[in-house]
């Protein structure tokens, strides 16, 4: 095998490992080795941040691998056992809107990564955005963006970001 072909194959494999993984395209997940109870599990939802902490602490908190569960083909991590129990009791209350994809992106008919640092709880639902600039655009008309995203989501949910962006 030629060295250039081997280097190309290794580069492609490395890029594949570094790119986001999509657990059934409805949930935005990140790659990496993920274990739950010592067994391989799907990619991390919300980049491993604790979705319950947004509601209880009012800020993003990194989850811990010892407090994890799989829901909708994604691994959710929690900072505490109590937060894990709260999620298991009512996952629909805590899971992010639009599978953790950027709420503004969904409102403009796209699937962008949701960054756990750019978030807002609106009417009891967690919304993530891509970055500070996108969040500022989203904040200008939250009700309108949520309405548009709600209309767009059913046709975007089952598609990979590469199929629409």
Short mmCIF file of N, CA and C in Angstrom, two decimals:
data_model
loop_
_atom_site.label_atom_id
_atom_site.label_comp_id
_atom_site.label_asym_id
_atom_site.label_seq_id
_atom_site.Cartn_x
_atom_site.Cartn_y
_atom_site.Cartn_z
N UNK A 1 0.85 -1.17 0.00
CA UNK A 1 0.00 0.00 0.00
C UNK A 1 0.89 1.23 0.00
N UNK A 2 0.54 2.19 -0.81
CA UNK A 2 1.32 3.42 -0.88
C UNK A 2 1.17 4.19 0.43
N UNK A 3 2.24 4.87 0.79
CA UNK A 3 2.25 5.65 2.02
C UNK A 3 1.17 6.73 1.99
N UNK A 4 0.97 7.39 0.84
CA UNK A 4 -0.04 8.46 0.77
C UNK A 4 -1.45 7.91 0.98
N UNK A 5 -1.73 6.70 0.49
CA UNK A 5 -3.04 6.09 0.70
C UNK A 5 -3.23 5.76 2.17
N UNK A 6 -2.18 5.22 2.80
CA UNK A 6 -2.24 4.88 4.21
C UNK A 6 -2.46 6.14 5.06
N UNK A 7 -1.74 7.20 4.76
CA UNK A 7 -1.90 8.45 5.51
C UNK A 7 -3.31 9.00 5.32
N UNK A 8 -3.81 8.94 4.10
CA UNK A 8 -5.18 9.40 3.83
C UNK A 8 -6.21 8.60 4.61
N UNK A 9 -6.03 7.29 4.65
CA UNK A 9 -6.97 6.44 5.38
C UNK A 9 -6.92 6.74 6.88
N UNK A 10 -5.72 6.92 7.41
CA UNK A 10 -5.58 7.25 8.83
C UNK A 10 -6.19 8.61 9.15
N UNK A 11 -6.00 9.58 8.27
CA UNK A 11 -6.59 10.91 8.48
C UNK A 11 -8.11 10.83 8.46
N UNK A 12 -8.66 10.07 7.54
CA UNK A 12 -10.13 9.93 7.46
C UNK A 12 -10.66 9.26 8.73
N UNK A 13 -9.95 8.26 9.22
CA UNK A 13 -10.38 7.58 10.44
C UNK A 13 -10.33 8.54 11.63
N UNK A 14 -9.26 9.33 11.71
CA UNK A 14 -9.12 10.30 12.80
C UNK A 14 -10.24 11.33 12.77
N UNK A 15 -10.56 11.85 11.59
CA UNK A 15 -11.65 12.82 11.45
C UNK A 15 -12.96 12.18 11.87
N UNK A 16 -13.18 10.95 11.49
CA UNK A 16 -14.40 10.25 11.87
C UNK A 16 -14.53 10.11 13.38
N UNK A 17 -13.42 9.89 14.06
CA UNK A 17 -13.46 9.76 15.51
C UNK A 17 -13.69 11.10 16.20
N UNK A 18 -13.22 12.18 15.59
CA UNK A 18 -13.33 13.49 16.21
C UNK A 18 -14.67 14.16 15.95
N UNK A 19 -15.40 13.71 14.95
CA UNK A 19 -16.68 14.34 14.60
C UNK A 19 -17.77 13.92 15.57
N UNK A 20 -18.85 14.74 15.66
CA UNK A 20 -19.96 14.33 16.53
C UNK A 20 -20.58 13.03 16.08
N UNK A 21 -21.04 12.26 17.02
CA UNK A 21 -21.78 11.04 16.72
C UNK A 21 -23.25 11.36 16.87
N UNK A 22 -24.07 10.74 16.09
CA UNK A 22 -25.49 11.03 16.16
C UNK A 22 -26.23 9.76 16.49
N UNK A 23 -26.78 9.70 17.69
CA UNK A 23 -27.53 8.56 18.16
C UNK A 23 -28.91 8.69 17.57
N UNK A 24 -29.21 7.91 16.57
CA UNK A 24 -30.48 8.22 15.92
C UNK A 24 -30.48 9.72 15.81
N UNK A 25 -30.59 10.30 14.68
CA UNK A 25 -30.34 11.73 14.49
C UNK A 25 -31.21 12.66 15.35
N UNK A 26 -32.16 12.12 16.10
CA UNK A 26 -33.03 12.98 16.90
C UNK A 26 -32.34 13.53 18.14
N UNK A 27 -31.23 12.92 18.55
CA UNK A 27 -30.51 13.40 19.74
C UNK A 27 -29.08 13.74 19.34
N UNK A 28 -28.66 14.94 19.68
CA UNK A 28 -27.31 15.40 19.39
C UNK A 28 -26.37 14.81 20.43
N UNK A 29 -25.41 14.01 19.99
CA UNK A 29 -24.46 13.40 20.92
C UNK A 29 -23.04 13.67 20.49
N UNK A 30 -22.11 13.58 21.43
CA UNK A 30 -20.69 13.72 21.14
C UNK A 30 -20.02 12.36 21.24
N UNK A 31 -18.88 12.25 20.60
CA UNK A 31 -18.19 10.97 20.52
C UNK A 31 -17.32 10.72 21.74
N UNK A 32 -16.72 9.57 21.71
CA UNK A 32 -15.81 9.17 22.77
C UNK A 32 -16.26 7.84 23.32
N UNK A 33 -15.41 7.23 24.10
CA UNK A 33 -15.77 5.97 24.73
C UNK A 33 -16.69 6.29 25.90
N UNK A 34 -17.88 5.73 25.85
CA UNK A 34 -18.87 5.98 26.90
C UNK A 34 -19.28 4.64 27.48
N UNK A 35 -19.21 4.55 28.80
CA UNK A 35 -19.63 3.34 29.50
C UNK A 35 -20.73 3.70 30.49
N UNK A 36 -21.71 2.85 30.60
CA UNK A 36 -22.74 2.95 31.64
C UNK A 36 -22.80 1.59 32.30
N UNK A 37 -22.58 1.57 33.60
CA UNK A 37 -22.51 0.32 34.36
C UNK A 37 -21.47 -0.63 33.76
N UNK A 38 -20.36 -0.07 33.29
CA UNK A 38 -19.26 -0.87 32.76
C UNK A 38 -19.48 -1.42 31.36
N UNK A 39 -20.56 -1.04 30.70
CA UNK A 39 -20.87 -1.54 29.36
C UNK A 39 -20.85 -0.39 28.36
N UNK A 40 -20.44 -0.67 27.11
CA UNK A 40 -20.45 0.38 26.08
C UNK A 40 -21.85 0.98 25.94
N UNK A 41 -21.90 2.30 25.77
CA UNK A 41 -23.17 3.01 25.68
C UNK A 41 -23.11 4.03 24.54
N UNK A 42 -24.27 4.56 24.14
CA UNK A 42 -24.29 5.58 23.07
C UNK A 42 -23.54 6.84 23.49
N UNK A 43 -23.32 7.73 22.53
CA UNK A 43 -22.61 8.99 22.77
C UNK A 43 -23.29 9.86 23.82
N UNK A 44 -22.55 10.86 24.28
CA UNK A 44 -23.02 11.73 25.35
C UNK A 44 -24.00 12.79 24.85
N UNK A 45 -25.12 12.90 25.51
CA UNK A 45 -26.05 13.99 25.25
C UNK A 45 -25.54 15.24 25.98
N UNK A 46 -25.77 16.39 25.42
CA UNK A 46 -25.43 17.68 26.02
C UNK A 46 -23.96 17.72 26.46
N UNK A 47 -23.11 17.08 25.67
CA UNK A 47 -21.67 17.06 25.93
C UNK A 47 -21.33 16.59 27.34
N UNK A 48 -22.19 15.77 27.92
CA UNK A 48 -21.93 15.23 29.25
C UNK A 48 -22.36 16.14 30.39
N UNK A 49 -23.03 17.25 30.09
CA UNK A 49 -23.50 18.14 31.15
C UNK A 49 -24.79 17.59 31.75
N UNK A 50 -25.02 17.92 33.00
CA UNK A 50 -26.17 17.46 33.78
C UNK A 50 -27.39 18.32 33.44
N UNK A 51 -28.37 17.75 32.75
CA UNK A 51 -29.55 18.52 32.34
C UNK A 51 -30.44 18.90 33.52
N UNK A 52 -30.43 18.14 34.58
CA UNK A 52 -31.24 18.47 35.76
C UNK A 52 -30.66 19.69 36.47
N UNK A 53 -29.35 19.84 36.48
CA UNK A 53 -28.70 20.96 37.17
C UNK A 53 -29.12 22.31 36.61
N UNK A 54 -29.46 22.40 35.33
CA UNK A 54 -29.95 23.67 34.78
C UNK A 54 -31.18 24.13 35.56
N UNK A 55 -32.02 23.19 35.95
CA UNK A 55 -33.25 23.51 36.66
C UNK A 55 -33.02 23.70 38.16
N UNK A 56 -32.13 22.91 38.75
CA UNK A 56 -31.94 22.95 40.20
C UNK A 56 -30.87 23.95 40.64
N UNK A 57 -29.83 24.15 39.81
CA UNK A 57 -28.74 25.05 40.18
C UNK A 57 -28.71 26.31 39.32
N UNK A 58 -29.46 26.32 38.24
CA UNK A 58 -29.51 27.49 37.37
C UNK A 58 -28.23 27.75 36.60
N UNK A 59 -27.47 26.68 36.35
CA UNK A 59 -26.23 26.83 35.59
C UNK A 59 -25.81 25.48 35.03
N UNK A 60 -24.94 25.50 34.00
CA UNK A 60 -24.43 24.24 33.48
C UNK A 60 -23.45 23.61 34.47
N UNK A 61 -23.61 22.32 34.70
CA UNK A 61 -22.73 21.57 35.59
C UNK A 61 -22.33 20.29 34.86
N UNK A 62 -21.04 20.02 34.84
CA UNK A 62 -20.55 18.81 34.18
C UNK A 62 -21.07 17.58 34.91
N UNK A 63 -21.56 16.61 34.15
CA UNK A 63 -22.01 15.36 34.74
C UNK A 63 -20.84 14.45 35.07
N UNK A 64 -21.12 13.40 35.80
CA UNK A 64 -20.11 12.45 36.25
C UNK A 64 -20.45 11.08 35.67
N UNK A 65 -19.45 10.38 35.19
CA UNK A 65 -19.67 9.06 34.57
C UNK A 65 -20.28 8.05 35.54
N UNK A 66 -20.13 8.27 36.84
CA UNK A 66 -20.70 7.32 37.80
C UNK A 66 -22.21 7.51 37.98
N UNK A 67 -22.74 8.61 37.47
CA UNK A 67 -24.18 8.88 37.53
C UNK A 67 -24.68 9.06 36.10
N UNK A 68 -25.00 7.97 35.44
CA UNK A 68 -25.36 8.04 34.02
C UNK A 68 -26.50 7.08 33.70
N UNK A 69 -27.22 7.42 32.64
CA UNK A 69 -28.28 6.55 32.14
C UNK A 69 -28.41 6.76 30.63
N UNK A 70 -28.98 5.77 29.97
CA UNK A 70 -29.23 5.87 28.53
C UNK A 70 -30.71 6.15 28.33
N UNK A 71 -30.99 7.16 27.51
CA UNK A 71 -32.36 7.55 27.20
C UNK A 71 -32.39 8.01 25.75
N UNK A 72 -33.32 7.49 24.99
CA UNK A 72 -33.46 7.82 23.56
C UNK A 72 -32.13 7.69 22.82
N UNK A 73 -31.45 6.58 23.03
CA UNK A 73 -30.20 6.27 22.34
C UNK A 73 -29.08 7.28 22.59
N UNK A 74 -29.10 7.92 23.76
CA UNK A 74 -28.04 8.85 24.14
C UNK A 74 -27.73 8.64 25.62
N UNK A 75 -26.48 8.88 26.00
CA UNK A 75 -26.07 8.74 27.39
C UNK A 75 -26.13 10.10 28.07
N UNK A 76 -26.89 10.17 29.14
CA UNK A 76 -26.99 11.38 29.94
C UNK A 76 -26.20 11.17 31.22
N UNK A 77 -25.39 12.17 31.57
CA UNK A 77 -24.61 12.13 32.81
C UNK A 77 -25.14 13.18 33.78
N UNK A 78 -24.96 12.91 35.07
CA UNK A 78 -25.48 13.78 36.11
C UNK A 78 -24.42 14.01 37.18
N UNK A 79 -24.47 15.17 37.81
CA UNK A 79 -23.50 15.52 38.84
C UNK A 79 -23.73 14.74 40.12
N UNK A 80 -24.99 14.36 40.36
CA UNK A 80 -25.32 13.66 41.61
C UNK A 80 -26.28 12.51 41.34
N UNK A 81 -26.34 11.60 42.29
CA UNK A 81 -27.29 10.49 42.22
C UNK A 81 -28.73 11.02 42.27
N UNK A 82 -28.95 12.09 43.05
CA UNK A 82 -30.29 12.68 43.15
C UNK A 82 -30.74 13.23 41.79
N UNK A 83 -29.84 13.86 41.06
CA UNK A 83 -30.20 14.38 39.74
C UNK A 83 -30.50 13.24 38.76
N UNK A 84 -29.73 12.17 38.84
CA UNK A 84 -30.00 10.99 38.01
C UNK A 84 -31.39 10.45 38.33
N UNK A 85 -31.72 10.34 39.60
CA UNK A 85 -33.03 9.82 40.00
C UNK A 85 -34.15 10.74 39.50
N UNK A 86 -33.94 12.05 39.58
CA UNK A 86 -34.96 13.00 39.10
C UNK A 86 -35.18 12.83 37.60
N UNK A 87 -34.10 12.66 36.86
CA UNK A 87 -34.22 12.48 35.41
C UNK A 87 -34.95 11.18 35.09
N UNK A 88 -34.57 10.11 35.76
CA UNK A 88 -35.22 8.82 35.50
C UNK A 88 -36.72 8.88 35.82
N UNK A 89 -37.09 9.66 36.82
CA UNK A 89 -38.50 9.78 37.20
C UNK A 89 -39.31 10.57 36.17
N UNK A 90 -38.66 11.51 35.46
CA UNK A 90 -39.38 12.34 34.50
C UNK A 90 -38.44 12.88 33.42
N UNK A 91 -37.93 12.03 32.54
CA UNK A 91 -36.96 12.49 31.55
C UNK A 91 -37.51 13.57 30.62
N UNK A 92 -38.78 13.53 30.29
CA UNK A 92 -39.36 14.54 29.39
C UNK A 92 -39.27 15.94 29.99
N UNK A 93 -39.27 16.04 31.30
CA UNK A 93 -39.16 17.35 31.95
C UNK A 93 -37.78 17.96 31.75
N UNK A 94 -36.76 17.12 31.72
CA UNK A 94 -35.38 17.61 31.73
C UNK A 94 -34.66 17.54 30.39
N UNK A 95 -35.07 16.66 29.51
CA UNK A 95 -34.35 16.53 28.24
C UNK A 95 -34.44 17.85 27.48
N UNK A 96 -33.38 18.24 26.79
CA UNK A 96 -33.42 19.51 26.06
C UNK A 96 -34.35 19.44 24.85
N UNK A 97 -34.92 20.58 24.54
CA UNK A 97 -35.78 20.68 23.35
C UNK A 97 -34.97 20.36 22.11
N UNK A 98 -35.63 19.83 21.12
CA UNK A 98 -35.04 19.55 19.81
C UNK A 98 -33.79 18.67 19.91
N UNK A 99 -33.83 17.72 20.83
CA UNK A 99 -32.75 16.75 20.96
C UNK A 99 -31.42 17.33 21.37
N UNK A 100 -31.41 18.56 21.89
CA UNK A 100 -30.16 19.20 22.28
C UNK A 100 -29.47 19.93 21.14
N UNK A 101 -30.11 19.96 19.98
CA UNK A 101 -29.57 20.77 18.88
C UNK A 101 -29.88 22.23 19.17
N UNK A 102 -29.17 23.12 18.50
CA UNK A 102 -29.34 24.56 18.66
C UNK A 102 -30.79 24.95 18.33
N UNK A 103 -31.46 25.58 19.29
CA UNK A 103 -32.86 25.97 19.10
C UNK A 103 -33.00 26.99 17.96
N UNK A 104 -32.07 27.92 17.88
CA UNK A 104 -32.12 28.90 16.79
C UNK A 104 -31.91 28.20 15.46
N UNK A 105 -30.96 27.28 15.41
CA UNK A 105 -30.71 26.54 14.17
C UNK A 105 -31.95 25.83 13.68
N UNK A 106 -32.65 25.15 14.58
CA UNK A 106 -33.88 24.45 14.19
C UNK A 106 -34.91 25.45 13.69
N UNK A 107 -34.94 26.66 14.27
CA UNK A 107 -35.91 27.67 13.83
C UNK A 107 -35.64 28.16 12.41
N UNK A 108 -34.39 28.02 11.95
CA UNK A 108 -34.06 28.42 10.58
C UNK A 108 -33.82 27.19 9.70
N UNK A 109 -34.39 26.06 10.13
CA UNK A 109 -34.40 24.83 9.33
C UNK A 109 -33.03 24.18 9.20
N UNK A 110 -32.25 24.16 10.30
CA UNK A 110 -30.93 23.55 10.29
C UNK A 110 -30.70 22.82 11.62
N UNK A 111 -29.69 21.97 11.64
CA UNK A 111 -29.30 21.27 12.87
C UNK A 111 -27.86 21.64 13.18
N UNK A 112 -27.69 22.51 14.17
CA UNK A 112 -26.37 22.90 14.66
C UNK A 112 -26.18 22.30 16.04
N UNK A 113 -24.93 22.13 16.43
CA UNK A 113 -24.62 21.63 17.77
C UNK A 113 -25.19 22.57 18.82
N UNK A 114 -25.69 22.02 19.89
CA UNK A 114 -26.12 22.84 21.03
C UNK A 114 -25.00 22.87 22.05
N UNK A 115 -24.51 24.05 22.37
CA UNK A 115 -23.43 24.21 23.33
C UNK A 115 -24.04 24.37 24.72
N UNK A 116 -23.68 23.53 25.69
CA UNK A 116 -24.29 23.59 27.02
C UNK A 116 -24.08 24.92 27.75
N UNK A 117 -23.14 25.73 27.29
CA UNK A 117 -22.90 27.03 27.94
C UNK A 117 -23.89 28.10 27.51
N UNK A 118 -24.60 27.86 26.39
CA UNK A 118 -25.54 28.85 25.86
C UNK A 118 -26.94 28.26 25.92
N UNK A 119 -27.63 28.57 26.96
CA UNK A 119 -28.88 27.89 27.28
C UNK A 119 -29.89 28.87 27.86
N UNK A 120 -31.11 28.40 27.91
CA UNK A 120 -32.20 29.16 28.54
C UNK A 120 -33.33 28.19 28.82
N UNK A 121 -33.96 28.35 29.96
CA UNK A 121 -35.18 27.59 30.26
C UNK A 121 -36.35 28.52 29.98
N UNK A 122 -37.25 28.08 29.11
CA UNK A 122 -38.43 28.85 28.74
C UNK A 122 -39.65 27.96 28.95
N UNK A 123 -40.57 28.43 29.75
CA UNK A 123 -41.79 27.67 30.04
C UNK A 123 -41.48 26.23 30.46
N UNK A 124 -40.45 26.08 31.30
CA UNK A 124 -40.12 24.77 31.85
C UNK A 124 -39.37 23.84 30.91
N UNK A 125 -38.88 24.36 29.79
CA UNK A 125 -38.15 23.52 28.82
C UNK A 125 -36.75 24.09 28.61
N UNK A 126 -35.75 23.21 28.55
CA UNK A 126 -34.36 23.61 28.34
C UNK A 126 -34.07 23.74 26.85
N UNK A 127 -33.53 24.90 26.46
CA UNK A 127 -33.13 25.16 25.07
C UNK A 127 -31.65 25.47 25.05
N UNK A 128 -30.93 24.90 24.07
CA UNK A 128 -29.51 25.17 23.88
C UNK A 128 -29.31 25.93 22.58
N UNK A 129 -28.21 26.67 22.50
CA UNK A 129 -27.85 27.36 21.27
C UNK A 129 -26.39 27.08 20.92
N UNK A 130 -26.03 27.40 19.70
CA UNK A 130 -24.70 27.09 19.16
C UNK A 130 -23.59 27.88 19.85
N UNK A 131 -23.79 29.18 20.01
CA UNK A 131 -22.76 30.03 20.60
C UNK A 131 -23.39 31.33 21.08
N UNK A 132 -22.57 32.24 21.60
CA UNK A 132 -23.09 33.49 22.17
C UNK A 132 -23.78 34.35 21.11
N UNK A 133 -23.20 34.44 19.93
CA UNK A 133 -23.80 35.25 18.86
C UNK A 133 -25.15 34.72 18.43
N UNK A 134 -25.23 33.42 18.25
CA UNK A 134 -26.51 32.80 17.85
C UNK A 134 -27.53 32.97 18.98
N UNK A 135 -27.08 32.83 20.22
CA UNK A 135 -28.02 32.99 21.32
C UNK A 135 -28.58 34.42 21.34
N UNK A 136 -27.75 35.40 21.05
CA UNK A 136 -28.24 36.78 21.01
C UNK A 136 -29.33 36.95 19.95
N UNK A 137 -29.14 36.33 18.79
CA UNK A 137 -30.17 36.38 17.74
C UNK A 137 -31.44 35.69 18.22
N UNK A 138 -31.30 34.56 18.89
CA UNK A 138 -32.45 33.80 19.40
C UNK A 138 -33.20 34.60 20.45
N UNK A 139 -32.48 35.31 21.31
CA UNK A 139 -33.10 36.07 22.39
C UNK A 139 -33.95 37.23 21.88
N UNK A 140 -33.73 37.68 20.66
CA UNK A 140 -34.50 38.80 20.10
C UNK A 140 -35.97 38.44 19.91
N UNK A 141 -36.26 37.17 19.68
CA UNK A 141 -37.66 36.74 19.49
C UNK A 141 -37.79 35.28 19.91
N UNK A 142 -37.67 35.03 21.20
CA UNK A 142 -37.74 33.66 21.70
C UNK A 142 -39.06 32.98 21.32
N UNK A 143 -40.21 33.61 21.57
CA UNK A 143 -41.46 32.91 21.21
C UNK A 143 -41.56 32.59 19.72
N UNK A 144 -41.14 33.53 18.88
CA UNK A 144 -41.18 33.30 17.44
C UNK A 144 -40.23 32.19 17.02
N UNK A 145 -39.02 32.19 17.60
CA UNK A 145 -38.04 31.16 17.26
C UNK A 145 -38.52 29.78 17.72
N UNK A 146 -39.09 29.71 18.91
CA UNK A 146 -39.60 28.42 19.40
C UNK A 146 -40.74 27.93 18.52
N UNK A 147 -41.62 28.84 18.13
CA UNK A 147 -42.74 28.46 17.25
C UNK A 147 -42.22 27.93 15.92
N UNK A 148 -41.29 28.66 15.30
CA UNK A 148 -40.72 28.21 14.01
C UNK A 148 -40.00 26.88 14.16
N UNK A 149 -39.24 26.74 15.24
CA UNK A 149 -38.52 25.48 15.47
C UNK A 149 -39.50 24.33 15.66
N UNK A 150 -40.60 24.59 16.36
CA UNK A 150 -41.62 23.56 16.55
C UNK A 150 -42.24 23.09 15.24
N UNK A 151 -42.39 24.01 14.31
CA UNK A 151 -42.91 23.66 12.98
C UNK A 151 -41.86 22.87 12.19
N UNK A 152 -40.60 23.28 12.29
CA UNK A 152 -39.52 22.65 11.51
C UNK A 152 -39.08 21.29 12.06
N UNK A 153 -39.14 21.11 13.38
CA UNK A 153 -38.56 19.92 14.01
C UNK A 153 -39.10 18.61 13.46
N UNK A 154 -40.40 18.43 13.25
CA UNK A 154 -40.86 17.13 12.75
C UNK A 154 -40.21 16.70 11.44
N UNK A 155 -39.87 17.63 10.57
CA UNK A 155 -39.22 17.23 9.31
C UNK A 155 -37.70 17.16 9.44
N UNK A 156 -37.13 17.75 10.48
CA UNK A 156 -35.68 17.70 10.69
C UNK A 156 -35.24 16.56 11.60
N UNK A 157 -36.09 16.17 12.52
CA UNK A 157 -35.72 15.25 13.60
C UNK A 157 -35.03 13.99 13.12
N UNK A 158 -35.54 13.37 12.09
CA UNK A 158 -34.99 12.08 11.65
C UNK A 158 -33.83 12.21 10.67
N UNK A 159 -33.43 13.43 10.35
CA UNK A 159 -32.34 13.64 9.40
C UNK A 159 -31.03 13.94 10.12
N UNK A 160 -29.94 13.46 9.54
CA UNK A 160 -28.62 13.82 10.04
C UNK A 160 -28.34 15.27 9.66
N UNK A 161 -27.55 15.99 10.47
CA UNK A 161 -27.21 17.37 10.11
C UNK A 161 -26.61 17.49 8.71
N UNK A 162 -25.81 16.51 8.32
CA UNK A 162 -25.18 16.56 6.99
C UNK A 162 -26.19 16.47 5.86
N UNK A 163 -27.38 15.99 6.15
CA UNK A 163 -28.42 15.89 5.13
C UNK A 163 -29.18 17.20 4.93
N UNK A 164 -29.02 18.15 5.85
CA UNK A 164 -29.78 19.40 5.74
C UNK A 164 -28.93 20.66 5.80
N UNK A 165 -27.80 20.64 6.47
CA UNK A 165 -26.99 21.86 6.64
C UNK A 165 -26.14 22.11 5.42
#
